[in-house]
Amino acid sequence: MSSMETVRPAALTPHDKDSPRIWIAVVILSACYVFSLIDRLIINLLVDPIKADLGLSDLQIALVQGPAFAVLYATAGAPLGRLADIMSRRGLAAAAIAFWSACTAVTGAAANFLTLAAARVGVGVGEAALTPAAYSLFADGVRRDRLGRAIAIYTAGGALGSGLALLGGGWLYSAFEAAGTTTAPWRLTLLAVGLPGLLLAAAVLLLVKEPPRRDAEARPAVRSVLAWLALHRRFYGWTFAAYAALSTLIYGFMAWTPSYLIRTFEIAPGEAGMRFGTAMLIGGVAGPLFAGWAVDRAASRLGLMAPLRVMAAAFLCAIAAILALPWITGPGSAVVLLGIVGFFATGMLGLPPIALQLATPGLMRGLVSGINLMIGNLIGLSLGPVAVALLSSRLAGGLAPALASVVVASALAGILALLCARAPRPSTETPGPTSVAPVTHEPMQA
């Protein structure tokens, strides 16, 4: 049997009101996202002392940095997103924050490769739950014409966390090392960045208010969500593809840019981290905030497609900036250029989620967000860093042309996907068996 579902993507109008205290939730969950990136990236600065202390090989460290975290982080997004559709998003976020923070602290107590890898798996699983829960909560609590800036603030938290991991992690480790503690400084560093997350989890429970779900009253079965995605595949499929292209660009860019600075300009790793961390702290925070503002400004004319049109323009700007990289001759100008690329790249991170939240019925949003993150992270983590490494060994000039090639190719793929995307039609029939009741959204203004 099939049911008729009226599909009118959510309006970008000021007629609905923000839920009480929703902006408190935006700030707190954004702070949680900051710590998630710190906890995720801090281990990259501690490779050498961890190797020396635990007697690990380069391969074992690579497995801890990559697959131990990334595979479950990517694949757990969809099932944990489903949980955001069927339980309290506040409760899910608090539990996830407490879990990954505890795992980060436990990483500092690892005795061998297996316990280190297990702790990193826990960090990945915990972090996978936060973003689907946060996006769904924002979409129900924030006024439609302000959703762009809410998600932009959250996305900027990721860039802030990346910069702080580079800048603050080294300082924290150096401070413990200078103190001459009997416990290894890398262990104390992981403990220090992990434990504050437990306080943030408590803050989520105490201060974040769960907004009522705006749209559907009946909870759709998973097969109904998949049928919805298939029915509107020209929107969801191409939006997922654009996010995957962006993830490929960012993972490749972030993985190899420090090495580019070190090898090209013969500067120390600490200096490279400080320079690139500062660039990402400035460009990476400003980019999402500017993109959110641009979406909210364009929404009255472009409606649901506004985030995707802004994203296409940002891809073009990233291409224009990165093409100059092979001809840069000094570290200062290189850092400025890399900061500009980071501005546009991180600015795009929140744009597909904005479009997905606006187009998707309320009790499907968590699962749809999780699917988007799963596809993007699996493709991005698989292609981005590897593509740069392969090209750097084959292109004259090494990392500079390799980085530029991957950024340009990813951006062009993203632009193609965005040009193919089409907004969901005002009304259609959902094929196949379904347990979801008819869903009605507010009319979208074009």
PDB file of C-alpha atoms in Angstrom, residues 286-428:
ATOM      1  CA  ALA A 286      34.638  33.567   9.887  1.00  0.00           C
ATOM      2  CA  GLY A 287      33.722  31.350   6.913  1.00  0.00           C
ATOM      3  CA  PRO A 288      30.718  29.535   8.426  1.00  0.00           C
ATOM      4  CA  LEU A 289      29.397  32.729  10.026  1.00  0.00           C
ATOM      5  CA  PHE A 290      29.567  34.578   6.701  1.00  0.00           C
ATOM      6  CA  ALA A 291      27.980  31.639   4.846  1.00  0.00           C
ATOM      7  CA  GLY A 292      25.105  31.450   7.345  1.00  0.00           C
ATOM      8  CA  TRP A 293      24.482  35.167   6.946  1.00  0.00           C
ATOM      9  CA  ALA A 294      24.567  34.825   3.148  1.00  0.00           C
ATOM     10  CA  VAL A 295      22.036  31.980   3.208  1.00  0.00           C
ATOM     11  CA  ASP A 296      19.618  33.879   5.412  1.00  0.00           C
ATOM     12  CA  ARG A 297      19.930  36.881   3.091  1.00  0.00           C
ATOM     13  CA  ALA A 298      19.365  34.794  -0.059  1.00  0.00           C
ATOM     14  CA  ALA A 299      16.526  32.723   1.373  1.00  0.00           C
ATOM     15  CA  SER A 300      13.778  35.216   0.478  1.00  0.00           C
ATOM     16  CA  ARG A 301      14.698  34.878  -3.222  1.00  0.00           C
ATOM     17  CA  LEU A 302      15.962  31.326  -3.527  1.00  0.00           C
ATOM     18  CA  GLY A 303      14.017  29.532  -0.799  1.00  0.00           C
ATOM     19  CA  LEU A 304      15.134  25.979  -0.097  1.00  0.00           C
ATOM     20  CA  MET A 305      17.896  26.125  -2.725  1.00  0.00           C
ATOM     21  CA  ALA A 306      19.631  29.129  -1.113  1.00  0.00           C
ATOM     22  CA  PRO A 307      22.211  27.052   0.835  1.00  0.00           C
ATOM     23  CA  LEU A 308      23.134  25.072  -2.275  1.00  0.00           C
ATOM     24  CA  ARG A 309      23.497  28.165  -4.459  1.00  0.00           C
ATOM     25  CA  VAL A 310      25.753  29.827  -1.869  1.00  0.00           C
ATOM     26  CA  MET A 311      27.758  26.595  -1.709  1.00  0.00           C
ATOM     27  CA  ALA A 312      28.317  26.602  -5.489  1.00  0.00           C
ATOM     28  CA  ALA A 313      29.647  30.159  -5.301  1.00  0.00           C
ATOM     29  CA  ALA A 314      31.986  29.202  -2.434  1.00  0.00           C
ATOM     30  CA  PHE A 315      33.346  26.245  -4.433  1.00  0.00           C
ATOM     31  CA  LEU A 316      34.220  28.643  -7.261  1.00  0.00           C
ATOM     32  CA  CYS A 317      35.998  31.000  -4.860  1.00  0.00           C
ATOM     33  CA  ALA A 318      37.989  28.092  -3.355  1.00  0.00           C
ATOM     34  CA  ILE A 319      39.131  27.101  -6.856  1.00  0.00           C
ATOM     35  CA  ALA A 320      40.232  30.646  -7.649  1.00  0.00           C
ATOM     36  CA  ALA A 321      42.269  30.832  -4.424  1.00  0.00           C
ATOM     37  CA  ILE A 322      43.990  27.431  -4.512  1.00  0.00           C
ATOM     38  CA  LEU A 323      45.157  27.785  -8.127  1.00  0.00           C
ATOM     39  CA  ALA A 324      47.779  30.288  -6.957  1.00  0.00           C
ATOM     40  CA  LEU A 325      49.372  27.851  -4.471  1.00  0.00           C
ATOM     41  CA  PRO A 326      52.033  26.313  -6.773  1.00  0.00           C
ATOM     42  CA  TRP A 327      53.451  29.787  -7.449  1.00  0.00           C
ATOM     43  CA  ILE A 328      53.682  30.939  -3.806  1.00  0.00           C
ATOM     44  CA  THR A 329      57.281  31.577  -2.737  1.00  0.00           C
ATOM     45  CA  GLY A 330      57.078  32.564   0.931  1.00  0.00           C
ATOM     46  CA  PRO A 331      55.496  31.008   4.047  1.00  0.00           C
ATOM     47  CA  GLY A 332      53.645  34.198   4.997  1.00  0.00           C
ATOM     48  CA  SER A 333      51.820  34.522   1.684  1.00  0.00           C
ATOM     49  CA  ALA A 334      51.188  30.761   1.675  1.00  0.00           C
ATOM     50  CA  VAL A 335      49.485  30.927   5.068  1.00  0.00           C
ATOM     51  CA  VAL A 336      47.302  33.841   3.938  1.00  0.00           C
ATOM     52  CA  LEU A 337      46.265  31.935   0.824  1.00  0.00           C
ATOM     53  CA  LEU A 338      45.590  28.772   2.821  1.00  0.00           C
ATOM     54  CA  GLY A 339      43.494  30.796   5.246  1.00  0.00           C
ATOM     55  CA  ILE A 340      41.387  32.065   2.332  1.00  0.00           C
ATOM     56  CA  VAL A 341      40.843  28.507   1.092  1.00  0.00           C
ATOM     57  CA  GLY A 342      39.945  27.488   4.644  1.00  0.00           C
ATOM     58  CA  PHE A 343      37.477  30.381   4.841  1.00  0.00           C
ATOM     59  CA  PHE A 344      35.504  29.138   1.839  1.00  0.00           C
ATOM     60  CA  ALA A 345      35.928  25.410   2.565  1.00  0.00           C
ATOM     61  CA  THR A 346      34.763  25.512   6.190  1.00  0.00           C
ATOM     62  CA  GLY A 347      32.095  28.058   5.259  1.00  0.00           C
ATOM     63  CA  MET A 348      30.446  25.374   3.146  1.00  0.00           C
ATOM     64  CA  LEU A 349      30.295  22.724   5.859  1.00  0.00           C
ATOM     65  CA  GLY A 350      26.962  23.853   7.270  1.00  0.00           C
ATOM     66  CA  LEU A 351      25.235  24.540   3.944  1.00  0.00           C
ATOM     67  CA  PRO A 352      24.082  21.043   2.899  1.00  0.00           C
ATOM     68  CA  PRO A 353      22.786  20.390   6.449  1.00  0.00           C
ATOM     69  CA  ILE A 354      20.755  23.622   6.315  1.00  0.00           C
ATOM     70  CA  ALA A 355      19.095  22.533   3.064  1.00  0.00           C
ATOM     71  CA  LEU A 356      18.490  19.013   4.395  1.00  0.00           C
ATOM     72  CA  GLN A 357      16.929  20.260   7.632  1.00  0.00           C
ATOM     73  CA  LEU A 358      14.561  22.561   5.745  1.00  0.00           C
ATOM     74  CA  ALA A 359      13.498  19.954   3.195  1.00  0.00           C
ATOM     75  CA  THR A 360      13.017  16.989   5.531  1.00  0.00           C
ATOM     76  CA  PRO A 361      10.003  16.159   7.746  1.00  0.00           C
ATOM     77  CA  GLY A 362      10.745  16.508  11.436  1.00  0.00           C
ATOM     78  CA  LEU A 363      10.949  12.882  12.500  1.00  0.00           C
ATOM     79  CA  MET A 364      13.226  12.005   9.596  1.00  0.00           C
ATOM     80  CA  ARG A 365      15.825  14.720  10.124  1.00  0.00           C
ATOM     81  CA  GLY A 366      18.180  12.859  12.441  1.00  0.00           C
ATOM     82  CA  LEU A 367      18.456   9.809  10.189  1.00  0.00           C
ATOM     83  CA  VAL A 368      18.844  11.933   7.051  1.00  0.00           C
ATOM     84  CA  SER A 369      21.611  13.977   8.746  1.00  0.00           C
ATOM     85  CA  GLY A 370      23.316  10.758   9.819  1.00  0.00           C
ATOM     86  CA  ILE A 371      23.176   9.337   6.287  1.00  0.00           C
ATOM     87  CA  ASN A 372      24.657  12.557   4.897  1.00  0.00           C
ATOM     88  CA  LEU A 373      27.515  12.472   7.426  1.00  0.00           C
ATOM     89  CA  MET A 374      28.120   8.767   6.822  1.00  0.00           C
ATOM     90  CA  ILE A 375      28.390   9.147   3.041  1.00  0.00           C
ATOM     91  CA  GLY A 376      30.467  12.316   3.257  1.00  0.00           C
ATOM     92  CA  ASN A 377      32.931  10.998   5.812  1.00  0.00           C
ATOM     93  CA  LEU A 378      33.393   7.589   4.200  1.00  0.00           C
ATOM     94  CA  ILE A 379      34.099   9.108   0.795  1.00  0.00           C
ATOM     95  CA  GLY A 380      36.073  12.077   2.121  1.00  0.00           C
ATOM     96  CA  LEU A 381      38.281  10.050   4.443  1.00  0.00           C
ATOM     97  CA  SER A 382      38.887   7.437   1.754  1.00  0.00           C
ATOM     98  CA  LEU A 383      39.674   9.786  -1.132  1.00  0.00           C
ATOM     99  CA  GLY A 384      40.983  13.119   0.177  1.00  0.00           C
ATOM    100  CA  PRO A 385      44.253  12.317   2.002  1.00  0.00           C
ATOM    101  CA  VAL A 386      45.067   9.366  -0.281  1.00  0.00           C
ATOM    102  CA  ALA A 387      44.546  11.387  -3.482  1.00  0.00           C
ATOM    103  CA  VAL A 388      46.923  14.119  -2.296  1.00  0.00           C
ATOM    104  CA  ALA A 389      49.568  11.547  -1.345  1.00  0.00           C
ATOM    105  CA  LEU A 390      49.358   9.738  -4.679  1.00  0.00           C
ATOM    106  CA  LEU A 391      49.487  12.927  -6.739  1.00  0.00           C
ATOM    107  CA  SER A 392      52.392  14.396  -4.755  1.00  0.00           C
ATOM    108  CA  SER A 393      54.588  11.471  -5.826  1.00  0.00           C
ATOM    109  CA  ARG A 394      53.645  11.872  -9.478  1.00  0.00           C
ATOM    110  CA  LEU A 395      53.472  15.629 -10.052  1.00  0.00           C
ATOM    111  CA  ALA A 396      56.460  17.900 -10.418  1.00  0.00           C
ATOM    112  CA  GLY A 397      56.473  20.292  -7.481  1.00  0.00           C
ATOM    113  CA  GLY A 398      55.236  17.807  -4.852  1.00  0.00           C
ATOM    114  CA  LEU A 399      52.530  18.783  -2.436  1.00  0.00           C
ATOM    115  CA  ALA A 400      51.576  22.217  -3.798  1.00  0.00           C
ATOM    116  CA  PRO A 401      50.202  21.013  -7.161  1.00  0.00           C
ATOM    117  CA  ALA A 402      48.794  17.889  -5.491  1.00  0.00           C
ATOM    118  CA  LEU A 403      46.830  19.951  -2.973  1.00  0.00           C
ATOM    119  CA  ALA A 404      45.648  22.321  -5.695  1.00  0.00           C
ATOM    120  CA  SER A 405      44.575  19.430  -7.947  1.00  0.00           C
ATOM    121  CA  VAL A 406      42.524  17.700  -5.262  1.00  0.00           C
ATOM    122  CA  VAL A 407      40.840  20.943  -4.168  1.00  0.00           C
ATOM    123  CA  VAL A 408      39.977  21.871  -7.766  1.00  0.00           C
ATOM    124  CA  ALA A 409      38.745  18.389  -8.715  1.00  0.00           C
ATOM    125  CA  SER A 410      36.633  18.097  -5.557  1.00  0.00           C
ATOM    126  CA  ALA A 411      35.188  21.576  -6.038  1.00  0.00           C
ATOM    127  CA  LEU A 412      34.283  20.902  -9.667  1.00  0.00           C
ATOM    128  CA  ALA A 413      32.578  17.657  -8.665  1.00  0.00           C
ATOM    129  CA  GLY A 414      30.658  19.546  -5.984  1.00  0.00           C
ATOM    130  CA  ILE A 415      29.557  22.253  -8.409  1.00  0.00           C
ATOM    131  CA  LEU A 416      28.333  19.614 -10.885  1.00  0.00           C
ATOM    132  CA  ALA A 417      26.307  17.915  -8.148  1.00  0.00           C
ATOM    133  CA  LEU A 418      24.785  21.228  -7.042  1.00  0.00           C
ATOM    134  CA  LEU A 419      23.801  22.112 -10.601  1.00  0.00           C
ATOM    135  CA  CYS A 420      21.980  18.770 -10.868  1.00  0.00           C
ATOM    136  CA  ALA A 421      20.101  19.172  -7.564  1.00  0.00           C
ATOM    137  CA  ARG A 422      16.404  20.022  -7.733  1.00  0.00           C
ATOM    138  CA  ALA A 423      14.118  21.116  -4.890  1.00  0.00           C
ATOM    139  CA  PRO A 424      11.426  18.604  -3.832  1.00  0.00           C
ATOM    140  CA  ARG A 425       8.127  19.028  -5.631  1.00  0.00           C
ATOM    141  CA  PRO A 426       5.140  20.548  -3.774  1.00  0.00           C
ATOM    142  CA  SER A 427       3.232  17.253  -3.711  1.00  0.00           C
ATOM    143  CA  THR A 428       3.902  13.662  -4.647  1.00  0.00           C
TER     144      THR A 428
END
